[in-house]
Amino acid sequence: MTVYVVRRLLALVVMLAVISFGIFSLLYLAPGNPVAVILGRGYHSPAAIQAVKHQYHLDKPFLEQYLIWAKGVLHFKFGNSITTSLPVGGQITSRLPTSMYLGAYAFVLTLVFGVGLGLLAALKNQTVLDRGTVAASLIGLSTPAFVAGVFLIYLFAIVVHWFPASGRGNGFVDELWHLTLPAISLALTSIAYVLKHTRAAVIGVMEQDYVTFARARGLSLRRILVTYMLRNALIPVITISGLVLSGLVVGAVLTEVTFSIQGLGDLLVQSASSKDVPTIQAVAVLVAALIIVANLLADVAYAFADPRVRLGKD
């Protein structure tokens, strides 16, 4: 297992290096002049232009710029924001906990309702409950997070006044209350996705011979569910958990903007609007790293659940 994890970590490092180079290259080739964004419109002396180029290493060759930037990234130093002149790392540090809180909240909702409803639909296969659950999951799969967010704001914040419409709150309980609607809107698609796979996996396991034999032995339904069905049916769910986490990270961008939450997604949109290249680079690399780590954790969990993966067997 140790060899498997080390091999995956090495692959993670290589992948992150390639992604960081791609992000830096795309922003380097993007239209627009960072010097003009920093100094603003109007006439500027050659000395002022040269000073800005030297400060942001724009007077150096492309590969040297990338190496300087990558070295800073390794020490969590992303330079200063073009628009605010504040350290980018400080802005990320202040916003990262909110985004992580929102993502974790949405992930818990995804697992609880996705697995629970998928199991219920499988046990009630070919019934009205099953068909209704499947139909609801199709609606969830086809509803973008920001559309669900607008609907939830109107219904639960404006019509019935149960939840706040924006902001992140202060303190654990208040923040949990403020992030409930954003977490639900972010998790709806993921819940439908997990529900679909859980239902299919449980139905497949129910048709296996060892489940039929367990029923013939007179074992209780609860024991069959926990001991035989869930342990095997959840392996496909563990497999897709990396994709689910990745989707939550990406979907958090629009969700945070919809609910006016000051997280990484909101910071990314603001920096893109103002052409704040250092901030865009930092947030993009951090989001890519979170997605890669999420998939790594899913692979490791899958290896623990199915030893054939880490042993290289079919």
XYZ file of C-alpha atoms in Angstrom:
314
model
C 0.000 0.000 0.000
C 2.879 2.369 0.777
C 4.385 1.796 -2.665
C 1.024 2.516 -4.280
C 0.588 5.798 -2.352
C 4.158 6.922 -3.126
C 3.645 6.178 -6.808
C 0.428 8.181 -6.835
C 2.124 11.085 -5.025
C 4.892 11.199 -7.609
C 2.302 11.237 -10.381
C 0.528 14.054 -8.531
C 3.694 16.157 -8.393
C 4.370 15.683 -12.113
C 0.767 16.472 -13.034
C 0.718 19.589 -10.869
C 3.979 20.792 -12.449
C 2.532 20.360 -15.934
C -0.706 22.117 -14.988
C 1.142 25.021 -13.356
C 3.262 25.480 -16.483
C 0.127 25.429 -18.630
C -1.643 28.005 -16.451
C 1.398 30.302 -16.469
C 1.813 29.926 -20.237
C -1.837 30.630 -21.073
C -1.902 33.776 -18.970
C 1.446 34.839 -20.432
C 0.014 34.494 -23.953
C -3.328 36.095 -23.102
C -4.081 39.453 -24.724
C -3.574 42.582 -22.663
C -0.644 44.356 -21.085
C -0.132 43.823 -17.329
C 1.954 46.986 -17.149
C -0.961 49.038 -18.479
C -3.292 47.421 -15.927
C -0.916 48.259 -13.075
C -0.133 51.836 -14.065
C -3.550 52.689 -15.499
C -4.335 54.836 -18.484
C -2.366 57.887 -19.509
C 1.250 58.693 -20.144
C 3.926 56.978 -18.060
C 7.613 57.568 -18.152
C 9.945 54.832 -19.418
C 11.471 54.689 -15.926
C 8.091 53.923 -14.339
C 7.341 51.249 -16.932
C 10.759 49.666 -16.402
C 10.308 49.703 -12.620
C 6.993 47.830 -12.903
C 8.509 45.309 -15.294
C 11.393 44.719 -12.890
C 9.065 44.368 -9.867
C 6.924 41.712 -11.573
C 9.889 40.110 -13.447
C 8.342 41.048 -16.799
C 11.754 42.074 -18.111
C 13.074 38.512 -17.905
C 12.735 35.629 -20.420
C 9.586 33.523 -20.249
C 11.154 30.382 -18.740
C 12.973 32.429 -16.119
C 9.699 34.133 -15.213
C 8.059 30.739 -14.772
C 10.890 29.378 -12.602
C 10.787 32.445 -10.356
C 7.017 32.126 -10.032
C 7.120 28.345 -9.447
C 9.769 28.764 -6.737
C 7.518 31.261 -4.986
C 4.522 28.928 -5.293
C 6.456 26.186 -3.486
C 6.835 28.578 -0.549
C 3.204 29.778 -0.875
C 4.416 33.154 -2.142
C 2.427 34.290 -5.155
C 3.549 37.900 -5.252
C 1.324 40.947 -4.864
C -2.052 41.589 -6.411
C -2.025 44.031 -9.308
C -5.272 45.707 -8.277
C -4.842 45.856 -4.469
C -1.034 45.620 -4.101
C -1.673 43.184 -1.219
C 0.049 39.779 -0.990
C -1.960 37.240 -2.965
C -1.201 34.539 -0.394
C -2.883 36.596 2.336
C -6.033 37.036 0.262
C -6.173 33.311 -0.426
C -5.589 32.441 3.234
C -8.472 34.670 4.327
C -10.892 33.139 1.803
C -9.807 29.486 1.700
C -11.511 28.391 4.978
C -14.917 29.571 3.714
C -14.540 27.680 0.435
C -13.357 24.547 2.252
C -16.258 24.831 4.688
C -18.736 25.163 1.808
C -17.179 22.258 -0.102
C -17.128 19.974 2.941
C -20.742 20.863 3.767
C -21.863 20.110 0.220
C -19.868 16.853 0.166
C -21.514 15.632 3.381
C -24.948 16.441 1.936
C -23.980 14.595 -1.240
C -22.987 11.424 0.591
C -25.891 11.419 3.035
C -28.671 12.066 0.532
C -27.039 10.542 -2.547
C -26.224 7.212 -0.911
C -29.376 7.171 1.234
C -31.806 7.911 -1.603
C -29.934 5.606 -3.976
C -30.189 2.747 -1.492
C -33.874 3.449 -0.895
C -34.608 3.551 -4.627
C -32.777 0.248 -5.160
C -34.671 -1.490 -2.355
C -37.953 -0.177 -3.804
C -36.966 -1.002 -7.371
C -39.698 -0.649 -10.021
C -42.066 1.070 -7.592
C -43.548 4.567 -7.663
C -40.951 5.680 -5.102
C -38.135 4.394 -7.280
C -39.433 6.072 -10.433
C -40.036 9.341 -8.589
C -36.525 9.318 -7.154
C -34.984 8.609 -10.562
C -37.044 11.410 -12.146
C -35.922 13.839 -9.429
C -32.298 12.828 -9.979
C -32.626 13.619 -13.699
C -33.860 17.096 -12.816
C -30.944 17.517 -10.417
C -28.409 16.405 -13.041
C -29.707 18.945 -15.554
C -29.936 21.913 -13.153
C -26.830 24.139 -12.912
C -25.748 25.198 -9.427
C -26.355 28.906 -10.019
C -29.885 28.247 -11.322
C -30.669 26.151 -8.253
C -29.129 28.890 -6.118
C -31.398 31.599 -7.538
C -34.467 29.391 -7.012
C -33.471 28.559 -3.418
C -32.840 32.231 -2.632
C -36.258 33.198 -3.926
C -38.097 30.370 -2.146
C -36.318 30.078 1.213
C -34.830 33.554 1.672
C -37.456 35.836 0.115
C -40.755 33.955 0.285
C -40.537 32.070 3.597
C -37.506 33.828 5.188
C -35.974 30.640 6.558
C -32.374 31.237 5.487
C -30.236 34.295 4.705
C -29.794 35.151 1.042
C -26.108 36.063 1.113
C -22.979 36.312 3.229
C -21.106 33.702 5.219
C -21.952 34.570 8.847
C -19.767 34.714 11.946
C -18.941 31.713 14.080
C -19.469 28.038 13.360
C -23.243 27.854 13.864
C -24.014 31.136 12.099
C -21.725 30.214 9.215
C -23.407 26.821 8.973
C -26.776 28.589 8.772
C -25.600 31.025 6.089
C -23.979 28.297 3.986
C -26.952 25.916 4.032
C -28.587 27.227 0.857
C -25.272 27.519 -1.042
C -24.303 23.991 0.017
C -27.667 22.599 -1.102
C -27.492 24.326 -4.495
C -23.911 23.144 -4.937
C -24.719 19.569 -3.896
C -27.893 19.001 -5.930
C -26.140 17.797 -9.083
C -23.683 15.690 -7.072
C -26.509 14.128 -5.065
C -28.260 13.112 -8.270
C -25.005 11.702 -9.659
C -24.233 9.653 -6.529
C -27.870 8.538 -6.266
C -27.785 7.184 -9.807
C -24.576 5.189 -9.250
C -25.586 3.950 -5.796
C -28.929 2.699 -7.086
C -27.310 0.859 -9.996
C -24.599 -0.640 -7.768
C -27.032 -1.854 -5.101
C -29.362 -3.397 -7.696
C -26.363 -5.180 -9.211
C -25.253 -6.519 -5.819
C -28.775 -7.666 -4.964
C -28.650 -10.009 -7.953
C -25.443 -11.702 -6.804
C -25.455 -15.299 -5.579
C -23.969 -14.523 -2.174
C -26.887 -12.189 -1.375
C -29.370 -14.863 -2.423
C -27.531 -17.378 -0.247
C -27.579 -14.962 2.717
C -31.321 -14.577 2.349
C -31.740 -18.347 2.170
C -29.840 -18.644 5.459
C -32.480 -16.464 7.078
C -30.231 -13.490 7.849
C -31.963 -10.247 8.721
C -32.319 -7.547 6.070
C -30.226 -5.155 8.167
C -27.309 -7.582 8.357
C -27.515 -8.339 4.643
C -27.481 -4.610 3.875
C -24.507 -3.763 6.085
C -22.387 -6.902 5.716
C -22.982 -7.975 2.137
C -24.605 -5.253 0.064
C -23.266 -1.863 1.160
C -19.630 -2.950 1.460
C -19.619 -4.078 -2.167
C -22.060 -1.556 -3.617
C -20.173 1.453 -2.248
C -16.965 0.611 -4.129
C -18.253 2.303 -7.328
C -19.369 5.260 -5.203
C -15.848 5.578 -3.793
C -14.543 5.486 -7.346
C -16.621 8.496 -8.415
C -16.029 10.436 -5.186
C -12.991 12.096 -6.765
C -15.152 13.348 -9.631
C -17.758 14.515 -7.145
C -15.194 16.510 -5.148
C -13.799 17.984 -8.350
C -17.271 19.031 -9.437
C -17.903 20.661 -6.066
C -14.655 22.648 -6.312
C -15.483 23.887 -9.807
C -19.152 24.540 -9.031
C -18.246 26.564 -5.953
C -17.094 29.418 -8.216
C -20.582 30.264 -9.520
C -22.229 29.360 -6.209
C -20.090 31.808 -4.244
C -20.843 34.571 -6.741
C -24.575 33.806 -6.610
C -24.708 33.995 -2.810
C -22.105 36.798 -2.440
C -19.770 34.578 -0.444
C -16.189 35.792 -0.179
C -14.421 32.567 -1.066
C -11.893 31.468 -3.660
C -14.486 31.367 -6.420
C -15.496 34.962 -5.791
C -11.809 35.962 -5.695
C -11.187 34.227 -9.020
C -14.074 36.050 -10.714
C -12.960 39.409 -9.331
C -9.344 38.896 -10.385
C -10.415 37.786 -13.877
C -12.591 40.891 -14.265
C -9.702 43.171 -13.277
C -7.040 41.175 -15.177
C -5.155 40.571 -11.957
C -2.720 38.002 -13.378
C -0.866 37.033 -10.136
C -4.147 36.345 -8.346
C -5.588 34.389 -11.274
C -2.453 32.244 -11.435
C -2.468 31.567 -7.704
C -6.163 30.665 -7.447
C -6.077 28.533 -10.609
C -3.080 26.532 -9.365
C -4.637 26.100 -5.920
C -7.948 24.898 -7.408
C -6.047 22.482 -9.662
C -4.125 21.192 -6.638
C -7.367 20.675 -4.691
C -8.872 18.716 -7.572
C -5.767 16.529 -7.920
C -5.634 15.859 -4.165
C -9.348 15.004 -4.150
C -8.800 12.419 -6.880
C -5.755 11.067 -5.036
C -7.781 10.583 -1.857
C -10.471 8.811 -3.873
C -7.872 6.488 -5.435
C -6.367 5.676 -2.033
C -9.806 5.012 -0.526
C -10.627 2.777 -3.478
C -7.359 0.888 -2.981
C -8.252 0.274 0.656
C -11.727 -0.923 -0.337
C -10.473 -3.166 -3.159
C -6.986 -4.668 -2.616
C -6.826 -5.737 -6.272
C -6.181 -2.106 -7.230
C -2.996 -1.672 -5.222
C -1.814 -5.161 -6.111
C -2.266 -4.496 -9.808
C -4.742 -7.326 -10.307
C -7.935 -7.420 -12.324
